[in-house]
CSV table of C-alpha atoms in Angstrom, one decimal:
chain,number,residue,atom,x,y,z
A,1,UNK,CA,-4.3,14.0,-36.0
A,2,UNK,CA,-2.6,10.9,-34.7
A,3,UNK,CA,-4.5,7.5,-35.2
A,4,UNK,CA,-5.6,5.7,-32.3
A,5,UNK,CA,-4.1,2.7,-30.9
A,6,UNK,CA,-6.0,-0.8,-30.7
A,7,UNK,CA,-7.6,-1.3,-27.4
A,8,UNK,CA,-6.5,-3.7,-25.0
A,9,UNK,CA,-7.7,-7.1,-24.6
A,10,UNK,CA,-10.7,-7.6,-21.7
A,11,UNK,CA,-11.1,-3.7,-21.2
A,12,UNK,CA,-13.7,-2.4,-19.3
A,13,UNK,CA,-16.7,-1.2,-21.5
A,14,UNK,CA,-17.4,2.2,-20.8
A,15,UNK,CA,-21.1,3.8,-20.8
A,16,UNK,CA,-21.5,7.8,-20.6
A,17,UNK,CA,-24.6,9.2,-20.7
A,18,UNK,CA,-24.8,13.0,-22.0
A,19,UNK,CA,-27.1,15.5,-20.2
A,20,UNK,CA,-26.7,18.8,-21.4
A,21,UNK,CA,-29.6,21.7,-22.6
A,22,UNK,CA,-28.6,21.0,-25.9
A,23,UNK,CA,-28.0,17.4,-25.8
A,24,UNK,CA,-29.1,14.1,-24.3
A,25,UNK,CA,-27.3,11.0,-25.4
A,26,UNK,CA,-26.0,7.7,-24.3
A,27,UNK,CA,-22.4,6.8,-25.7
A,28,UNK,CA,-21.0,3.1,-25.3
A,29,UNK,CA,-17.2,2.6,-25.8
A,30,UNK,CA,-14.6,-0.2,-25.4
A,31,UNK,CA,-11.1,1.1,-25.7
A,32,UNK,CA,-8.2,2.4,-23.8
A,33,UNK,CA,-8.3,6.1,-24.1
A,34,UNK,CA,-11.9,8.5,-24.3
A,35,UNK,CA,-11.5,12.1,-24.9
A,36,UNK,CA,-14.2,14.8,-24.6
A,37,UNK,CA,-14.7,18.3,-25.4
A,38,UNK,CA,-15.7,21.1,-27.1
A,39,UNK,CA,-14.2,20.1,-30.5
A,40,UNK,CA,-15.5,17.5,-33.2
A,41,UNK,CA,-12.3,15.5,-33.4
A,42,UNK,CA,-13.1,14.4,-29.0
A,43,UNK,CA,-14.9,11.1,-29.1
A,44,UNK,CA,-17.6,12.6,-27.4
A,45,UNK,CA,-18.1,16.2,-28.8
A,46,UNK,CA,-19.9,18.3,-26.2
A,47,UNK,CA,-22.0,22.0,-27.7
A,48,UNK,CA,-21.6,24.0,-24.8
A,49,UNK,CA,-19.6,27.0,-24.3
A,50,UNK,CA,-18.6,26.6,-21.1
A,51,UNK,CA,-16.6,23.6,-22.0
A,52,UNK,CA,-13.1,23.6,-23.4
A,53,UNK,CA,-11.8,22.3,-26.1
A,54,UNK,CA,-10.0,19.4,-25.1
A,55,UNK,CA,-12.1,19.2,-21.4
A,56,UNK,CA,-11.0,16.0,-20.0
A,57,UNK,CA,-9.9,12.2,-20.7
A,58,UNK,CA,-10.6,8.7,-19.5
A,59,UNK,CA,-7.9,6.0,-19.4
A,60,UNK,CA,-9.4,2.9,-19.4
A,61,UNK,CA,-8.1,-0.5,-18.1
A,62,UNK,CA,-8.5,-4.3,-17.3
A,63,UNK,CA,-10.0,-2.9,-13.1
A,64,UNK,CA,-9.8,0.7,-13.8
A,65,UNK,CA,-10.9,3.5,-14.9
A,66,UNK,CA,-8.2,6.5,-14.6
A,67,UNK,CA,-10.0,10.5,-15.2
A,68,UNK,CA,-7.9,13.6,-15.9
A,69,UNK,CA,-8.8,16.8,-16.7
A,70,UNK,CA,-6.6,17.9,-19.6
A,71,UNK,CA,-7.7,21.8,-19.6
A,72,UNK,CA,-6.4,24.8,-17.3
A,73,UNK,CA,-9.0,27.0,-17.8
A,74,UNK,CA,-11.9,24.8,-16.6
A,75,UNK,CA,-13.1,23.2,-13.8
A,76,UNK,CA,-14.8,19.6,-13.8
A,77,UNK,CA,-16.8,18.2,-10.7
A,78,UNK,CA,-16.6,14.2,-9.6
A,79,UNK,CA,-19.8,13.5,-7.7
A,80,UNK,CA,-20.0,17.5,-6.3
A,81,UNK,CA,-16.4,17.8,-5.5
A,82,UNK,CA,-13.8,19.7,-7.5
A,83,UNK,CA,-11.7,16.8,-9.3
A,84,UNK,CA,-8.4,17.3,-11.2
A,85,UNK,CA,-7.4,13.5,-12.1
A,86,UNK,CA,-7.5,10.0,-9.9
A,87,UNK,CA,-9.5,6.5,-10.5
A,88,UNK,CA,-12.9,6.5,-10.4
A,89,UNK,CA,-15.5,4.7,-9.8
A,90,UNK,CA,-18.9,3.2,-11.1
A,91,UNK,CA,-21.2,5.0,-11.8
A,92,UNK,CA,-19.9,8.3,-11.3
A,93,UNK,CA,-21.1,11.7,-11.9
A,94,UNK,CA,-18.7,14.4,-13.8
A,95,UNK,CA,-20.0,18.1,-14.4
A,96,UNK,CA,-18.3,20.2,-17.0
A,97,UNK,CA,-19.6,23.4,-17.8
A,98,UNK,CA,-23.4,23.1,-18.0
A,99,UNK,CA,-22.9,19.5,-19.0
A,100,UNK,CA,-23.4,16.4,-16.9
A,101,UNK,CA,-21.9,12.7,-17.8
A,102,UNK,CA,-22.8,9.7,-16.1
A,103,UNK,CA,-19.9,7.2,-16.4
A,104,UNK,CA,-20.5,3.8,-15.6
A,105,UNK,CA,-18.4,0.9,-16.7
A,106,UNK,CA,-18.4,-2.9,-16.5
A,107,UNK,CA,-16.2,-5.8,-16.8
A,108,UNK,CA,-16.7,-7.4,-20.8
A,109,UNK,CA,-15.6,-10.6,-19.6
A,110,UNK,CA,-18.9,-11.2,-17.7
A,111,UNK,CA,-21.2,-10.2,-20.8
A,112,UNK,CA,-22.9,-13.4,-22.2
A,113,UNK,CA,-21.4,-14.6,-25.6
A,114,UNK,CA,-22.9,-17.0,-27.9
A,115,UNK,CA,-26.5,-17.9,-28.1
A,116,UNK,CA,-26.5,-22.3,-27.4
A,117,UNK,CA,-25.9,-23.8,-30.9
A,118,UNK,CA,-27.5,-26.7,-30.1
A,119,UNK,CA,-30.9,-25.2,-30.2
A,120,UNK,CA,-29.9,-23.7,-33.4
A,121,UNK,CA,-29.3,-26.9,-34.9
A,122,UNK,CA,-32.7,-28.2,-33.5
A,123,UNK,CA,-34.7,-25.4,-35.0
A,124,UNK,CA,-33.0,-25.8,-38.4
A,125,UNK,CA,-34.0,-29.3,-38.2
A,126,UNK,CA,-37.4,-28.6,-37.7
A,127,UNK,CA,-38.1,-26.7,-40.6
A,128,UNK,CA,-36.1,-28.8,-42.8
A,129,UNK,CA,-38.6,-31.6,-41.5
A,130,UNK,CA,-41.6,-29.4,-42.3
A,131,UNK,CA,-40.5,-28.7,-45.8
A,132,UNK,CA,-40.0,-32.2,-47.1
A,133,UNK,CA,-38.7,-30.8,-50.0
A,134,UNK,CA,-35.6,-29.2,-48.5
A,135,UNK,CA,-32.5,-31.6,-48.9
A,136,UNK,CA,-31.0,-32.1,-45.1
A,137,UNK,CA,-27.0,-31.4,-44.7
A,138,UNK,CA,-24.9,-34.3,-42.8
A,139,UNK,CA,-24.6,-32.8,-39.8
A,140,UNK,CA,-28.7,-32.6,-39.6
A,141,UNK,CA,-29.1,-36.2,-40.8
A,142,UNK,CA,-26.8,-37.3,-38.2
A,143,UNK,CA,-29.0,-35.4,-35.1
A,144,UNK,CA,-31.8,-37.3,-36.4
A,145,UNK,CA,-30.3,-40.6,-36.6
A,146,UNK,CA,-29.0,-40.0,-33.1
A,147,UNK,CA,-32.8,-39.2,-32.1
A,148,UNK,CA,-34.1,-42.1,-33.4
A,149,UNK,CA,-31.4,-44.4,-31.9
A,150,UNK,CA,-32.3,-42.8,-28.4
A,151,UNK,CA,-36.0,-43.6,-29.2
A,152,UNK,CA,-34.9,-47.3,-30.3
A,153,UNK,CA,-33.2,-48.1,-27.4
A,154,UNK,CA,-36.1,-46.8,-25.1
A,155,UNK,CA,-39.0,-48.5,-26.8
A,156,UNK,CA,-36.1,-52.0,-26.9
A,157,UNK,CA,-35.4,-51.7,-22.6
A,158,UNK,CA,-39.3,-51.0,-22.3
A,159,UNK,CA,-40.1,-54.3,-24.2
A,160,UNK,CA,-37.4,-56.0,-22.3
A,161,UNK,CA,-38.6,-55.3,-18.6
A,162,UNK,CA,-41.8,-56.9,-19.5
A,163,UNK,CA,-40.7,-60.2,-21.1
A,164,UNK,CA,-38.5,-60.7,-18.1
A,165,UNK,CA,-39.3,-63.3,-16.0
A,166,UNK,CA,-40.4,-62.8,-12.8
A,167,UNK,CA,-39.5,-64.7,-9.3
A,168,UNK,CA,-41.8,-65.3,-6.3
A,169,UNK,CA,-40.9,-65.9,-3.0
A,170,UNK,CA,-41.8,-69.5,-1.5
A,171,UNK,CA,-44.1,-69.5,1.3
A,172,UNK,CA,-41.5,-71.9,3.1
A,173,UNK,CA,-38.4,-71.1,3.8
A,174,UNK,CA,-35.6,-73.6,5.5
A,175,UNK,CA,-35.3,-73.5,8.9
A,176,UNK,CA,-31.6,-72.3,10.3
A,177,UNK,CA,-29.8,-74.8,11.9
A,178,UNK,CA,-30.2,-74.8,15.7
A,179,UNK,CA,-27.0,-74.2,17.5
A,180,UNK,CA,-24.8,-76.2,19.8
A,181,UNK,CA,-26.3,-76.2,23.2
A,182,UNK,CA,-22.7,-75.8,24.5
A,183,UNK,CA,-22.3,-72.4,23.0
A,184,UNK,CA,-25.0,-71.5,25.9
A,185,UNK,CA,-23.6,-73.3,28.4
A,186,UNK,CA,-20.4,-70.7,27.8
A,187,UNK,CA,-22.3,-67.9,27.5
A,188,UNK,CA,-24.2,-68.6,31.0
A,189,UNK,CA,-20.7,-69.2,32.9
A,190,UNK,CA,-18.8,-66.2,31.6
A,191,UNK,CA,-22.4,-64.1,32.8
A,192,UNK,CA,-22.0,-65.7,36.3
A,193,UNK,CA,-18.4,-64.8,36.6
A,194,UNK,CA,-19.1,-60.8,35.8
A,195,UNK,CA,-22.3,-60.5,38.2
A,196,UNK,CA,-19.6,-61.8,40.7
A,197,UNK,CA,-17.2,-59.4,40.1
A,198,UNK,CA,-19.9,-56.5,39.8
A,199,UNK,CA,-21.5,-57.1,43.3
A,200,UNK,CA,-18.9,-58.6,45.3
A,201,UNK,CA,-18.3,-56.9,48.2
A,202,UNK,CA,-14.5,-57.0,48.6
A,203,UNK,CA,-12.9,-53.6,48.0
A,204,UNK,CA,-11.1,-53.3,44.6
A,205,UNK,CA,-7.3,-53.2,45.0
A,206,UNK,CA,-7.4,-50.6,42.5
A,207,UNK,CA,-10.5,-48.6,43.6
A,208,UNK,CA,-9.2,-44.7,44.1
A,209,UNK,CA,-9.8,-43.1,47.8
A,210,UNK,CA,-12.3,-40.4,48.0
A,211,UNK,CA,-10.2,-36.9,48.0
A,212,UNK,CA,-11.0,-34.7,51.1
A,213,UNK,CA,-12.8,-31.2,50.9
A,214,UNK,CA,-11.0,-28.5,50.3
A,215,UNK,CA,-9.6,-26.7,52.8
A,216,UNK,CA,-9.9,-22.5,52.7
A,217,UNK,CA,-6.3,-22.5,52.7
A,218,UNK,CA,-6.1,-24.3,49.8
A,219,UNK,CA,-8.8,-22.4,48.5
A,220,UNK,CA,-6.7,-18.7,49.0
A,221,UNK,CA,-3.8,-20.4,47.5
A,222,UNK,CA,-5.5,-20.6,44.0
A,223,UNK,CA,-7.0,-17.7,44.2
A,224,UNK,CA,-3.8,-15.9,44.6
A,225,UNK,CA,-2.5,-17.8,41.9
A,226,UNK,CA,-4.9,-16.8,39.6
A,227,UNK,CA,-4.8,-12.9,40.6
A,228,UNK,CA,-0.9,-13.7,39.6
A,229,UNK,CA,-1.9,-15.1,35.8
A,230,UNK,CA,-3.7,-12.2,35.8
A,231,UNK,CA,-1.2,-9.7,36.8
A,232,UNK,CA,1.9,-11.0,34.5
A,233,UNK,CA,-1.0,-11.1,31.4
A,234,UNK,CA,-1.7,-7.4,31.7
A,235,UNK,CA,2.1,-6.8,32.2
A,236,UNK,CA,2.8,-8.5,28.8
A,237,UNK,CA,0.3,-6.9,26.8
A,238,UNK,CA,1.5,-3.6,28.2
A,239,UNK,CA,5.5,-4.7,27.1
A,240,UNK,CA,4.0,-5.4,23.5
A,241,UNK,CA,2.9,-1.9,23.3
A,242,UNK,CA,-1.1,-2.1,22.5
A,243,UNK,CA,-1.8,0.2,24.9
A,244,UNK,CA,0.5,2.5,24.9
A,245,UNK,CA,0.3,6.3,23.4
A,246,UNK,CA,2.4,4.8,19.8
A,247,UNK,CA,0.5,2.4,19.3
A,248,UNK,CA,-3.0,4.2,19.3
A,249,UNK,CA,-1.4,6.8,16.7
A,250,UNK,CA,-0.1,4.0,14.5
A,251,UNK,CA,-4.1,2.7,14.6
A,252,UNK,CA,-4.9,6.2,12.9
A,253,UNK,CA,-2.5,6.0,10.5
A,254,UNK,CA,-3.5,3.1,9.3
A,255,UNK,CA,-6.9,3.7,9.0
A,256,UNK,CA,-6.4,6.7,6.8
A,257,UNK,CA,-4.1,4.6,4.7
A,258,UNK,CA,-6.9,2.0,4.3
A,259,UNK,CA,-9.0,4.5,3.4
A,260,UNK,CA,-6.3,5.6,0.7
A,261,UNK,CA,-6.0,2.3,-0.5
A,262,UNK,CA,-9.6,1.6,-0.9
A,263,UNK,CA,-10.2,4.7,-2.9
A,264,UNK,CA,-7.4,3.5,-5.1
A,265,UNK,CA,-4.7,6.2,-4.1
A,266,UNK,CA,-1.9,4.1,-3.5
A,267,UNK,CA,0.8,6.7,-3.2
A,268,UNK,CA,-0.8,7.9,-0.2
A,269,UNK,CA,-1.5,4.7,1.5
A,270,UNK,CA,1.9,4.1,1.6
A,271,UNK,CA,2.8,7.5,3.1
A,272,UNK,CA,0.4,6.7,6.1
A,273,UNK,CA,1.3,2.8,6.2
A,274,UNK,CA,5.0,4.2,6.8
A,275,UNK,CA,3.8,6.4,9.5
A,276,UNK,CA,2.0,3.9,11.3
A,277,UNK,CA,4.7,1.3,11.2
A,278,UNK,CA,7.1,4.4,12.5
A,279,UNK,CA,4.7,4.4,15.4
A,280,UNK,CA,4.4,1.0,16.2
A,281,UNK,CA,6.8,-1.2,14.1
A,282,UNK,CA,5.0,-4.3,15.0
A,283,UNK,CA,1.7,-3.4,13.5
A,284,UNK,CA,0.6,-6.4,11.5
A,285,UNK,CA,-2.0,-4.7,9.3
A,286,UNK,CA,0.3,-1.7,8.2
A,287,UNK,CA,3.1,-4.2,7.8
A,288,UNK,CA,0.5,-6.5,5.7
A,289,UNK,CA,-0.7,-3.5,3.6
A,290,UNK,CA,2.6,-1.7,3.0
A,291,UNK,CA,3.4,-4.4,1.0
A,292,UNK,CA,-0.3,-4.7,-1.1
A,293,UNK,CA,0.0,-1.1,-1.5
A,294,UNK,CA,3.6,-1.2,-3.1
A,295,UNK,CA,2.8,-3.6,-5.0
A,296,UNK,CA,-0.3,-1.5,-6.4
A,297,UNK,CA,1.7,0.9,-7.1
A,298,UNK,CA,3.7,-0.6,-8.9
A,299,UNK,CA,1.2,-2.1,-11.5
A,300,UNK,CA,-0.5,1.5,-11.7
A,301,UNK,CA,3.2,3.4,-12.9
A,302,UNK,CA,3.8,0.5,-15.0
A,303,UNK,CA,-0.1,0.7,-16.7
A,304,UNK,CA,1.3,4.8,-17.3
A,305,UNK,CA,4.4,4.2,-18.4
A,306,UNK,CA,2.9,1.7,-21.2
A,307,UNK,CA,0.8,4.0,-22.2
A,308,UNK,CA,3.3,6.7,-22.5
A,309,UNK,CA,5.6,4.5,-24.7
A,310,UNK,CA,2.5,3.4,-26.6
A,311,UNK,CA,1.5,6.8,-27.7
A,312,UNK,CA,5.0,7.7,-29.0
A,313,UNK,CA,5.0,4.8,-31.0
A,314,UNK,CA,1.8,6.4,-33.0
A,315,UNK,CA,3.4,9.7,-32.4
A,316,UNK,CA,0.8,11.1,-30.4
A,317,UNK,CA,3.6,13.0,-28.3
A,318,UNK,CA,0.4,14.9,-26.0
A,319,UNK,CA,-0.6,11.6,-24.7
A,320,UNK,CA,2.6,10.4,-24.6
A,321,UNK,CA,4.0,13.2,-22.1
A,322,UNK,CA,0.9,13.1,-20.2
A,323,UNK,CA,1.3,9.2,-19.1
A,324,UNK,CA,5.4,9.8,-18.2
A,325,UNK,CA,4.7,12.6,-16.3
A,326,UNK,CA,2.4,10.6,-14.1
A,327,UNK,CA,4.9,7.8,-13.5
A,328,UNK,CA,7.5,10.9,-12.6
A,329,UNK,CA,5.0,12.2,-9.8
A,330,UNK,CA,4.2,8.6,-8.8
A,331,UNK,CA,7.9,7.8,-8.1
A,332,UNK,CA,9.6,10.3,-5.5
A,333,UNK,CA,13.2,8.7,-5.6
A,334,UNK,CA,15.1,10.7,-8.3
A,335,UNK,CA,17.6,7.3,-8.9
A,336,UNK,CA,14.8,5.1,-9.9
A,337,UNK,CA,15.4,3.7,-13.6
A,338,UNK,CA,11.9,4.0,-14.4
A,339,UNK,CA,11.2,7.7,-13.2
A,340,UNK,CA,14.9,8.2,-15.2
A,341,UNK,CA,13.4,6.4,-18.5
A,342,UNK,CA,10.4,8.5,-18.2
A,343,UNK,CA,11.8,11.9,-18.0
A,344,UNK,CA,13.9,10.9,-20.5
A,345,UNK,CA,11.4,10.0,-23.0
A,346,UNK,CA,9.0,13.1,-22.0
A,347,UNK,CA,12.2,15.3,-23.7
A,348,UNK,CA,12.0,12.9,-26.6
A,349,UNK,CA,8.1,13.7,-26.6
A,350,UNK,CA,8.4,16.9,-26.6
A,351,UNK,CA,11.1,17.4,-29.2
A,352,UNK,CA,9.3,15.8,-31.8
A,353,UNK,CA,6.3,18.0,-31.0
A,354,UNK,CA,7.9,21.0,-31.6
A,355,UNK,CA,9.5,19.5,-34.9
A,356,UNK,CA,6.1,20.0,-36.3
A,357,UNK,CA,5.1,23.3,-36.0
């Protein structure tokens, strides 16, 4: 049997727990690839009949978690529905025989790391202090000097605020300097001048005339005009094609392809984004996620085709066909250079496997 490859940095950390009339376990893992089964060699070995040897696997990934059933004879079941391989999500429930797992997986980049080393240092300290015998390292004498200085320099700005002086206010203060009685002589004029301006009784040259009431002519005349911004808005929105029979059947494409793409099946979402924007070519949100679902896509064949080069590397030629042939029924055009590389290599794969028997 084939080592196992390292896992991949910031994998997911995978917890399975076993329910079976035989067995009840919880299993924790944190690497790229999980096998369970029937035999002792599966990282999770299962004693029941009912399952095969070699039942199912888990690829596991930075945001994913990818399930395949690797058997033909049995059937596995992903939350009550019959499942034969996809992404899954957490927690999810697989049955296998008379077995039940529990998957559940979380992101190890969250987990906490290091407990604070400062209180670790401080702790130390303290018993070092306790046990006067106990000689104190540099780095220990240092936190206690550093202490003490802090404890200095309180007790020194403490003694400091109190030998300060203190001011009082005097009771008399100097009186401001009257001002010029010319400054209110100024002020009184310029007052005069703008109470003759406000209540004088000529009319201002530039005083408006009042408007006259509308007349119901005039009155007709916008209402037809706004009957007519009403007419030519309906008229444009029926030219852009939102109402029209196209349009409401390139809505229900792309909901089902949202729903694809939210469910992580990416090569259907862009089946159904397509269809829509056949439709209605203008649709902004098929447009918009046409390209986020290629672009999926294209990070979920490359994550296969990795793996598929990875386990020829360590000569596990199983794996290794089993990740090409996923990027080969991922990619539909028979030119591409990847789909080409991988059915190339899946002959190589299988070549060298039957070398060995």
């Amino acid at each position: 049997m084939s080592s196992k490859p390292a896992p991949f940095k910031n994998i997911l950390k995978v917890k399975i727990t076993l329910n079976s009339s035989n067995q009840n376990k919880i299993f924790d893992f944190q690497t790229d690839l999980i096998r369970i089964g029937r035999n002792i060699d599966n990282d999770i070995a299962i004693d029941d009949s009912k399952v095969s040897r070699y039942h199912i696997e888990l690829a596991v990934g930075s945001e994913h978690v990818f399930l395949r059933k690797v058997t033909d004879k049995n059937y596995i079941l992903l939350n009550g529905n019959e499942f034969e391989e996809g992404i899954i999500r957490s927690p999810s429930k697989v049955e296998l025989g008379e077995s039940e797992l529990i998957i559940e997986f979380i992101n190890s980049a969250l987990l906490p790391t290091n407990i604070n080393k400062d209180n670790q240092v401080i702790a130390k300290v303290d018993r070092q202090i306790k046990n006067p015998d106990t000689k104190l390292d540099l780095q220990n004498q240092n936190l206690i000097a550093k202490n003490n200085h802090l404890g200095f320099k309180n007790e020194f700005l403490s003694q400091t605020l109190k030998e300060a002086p203190q001011f009082s206010i005097p009771d008399h203060l100097p009186e401001a300097k009257k001002k010029s009685p010319i400054i209110y002589f100024a002020i009184g004029i310029i007052a005069v001048t703008a109470l003759y301006f406000l209540f004088s009784d000529k009319p201002s040259s530039t005083k408006k005339s009042a408007k006259p009431l509308r007349s119901s002519i005039i009155t007709q005349q916008e209402i037809d005009a706004s009957q007519k911004s009403i007419d030519e808005y309906t008229l444009q929105k029926e030219q852009q094609g939102t109402n029209t029979i196209g349009y409401k059947k390139a809505q229900e494409q792309f909901l089902k392809g949202f729903r694809d793409y939210r469910s992580g099946n990416y090569v259907r979402a862009l089946e159904n984004f397509a269809a829509a924007r056949a439709f209605y070519p203008n649709h902004a949100g098929a447009t918009r996620y046409l390209k986020l679902s290629m672009r999926k896509q294209e990070e979920y064949v490359q994550y296969h085709f990795n793996l598929g080069k990875r386990y020829l590397g360590v000569q596990n030629y199983r794996l290794c066909i089993a990740h090409f042939k996923i990027v080969l029924t991922s990619i539909k055009e028979e030119n591409n250079p990847l789909r080409m590389e991988s059915a190339q290599k899946i002959k190589e794969c299988e070549t060298k496997m039957e070398g060995r028997f």
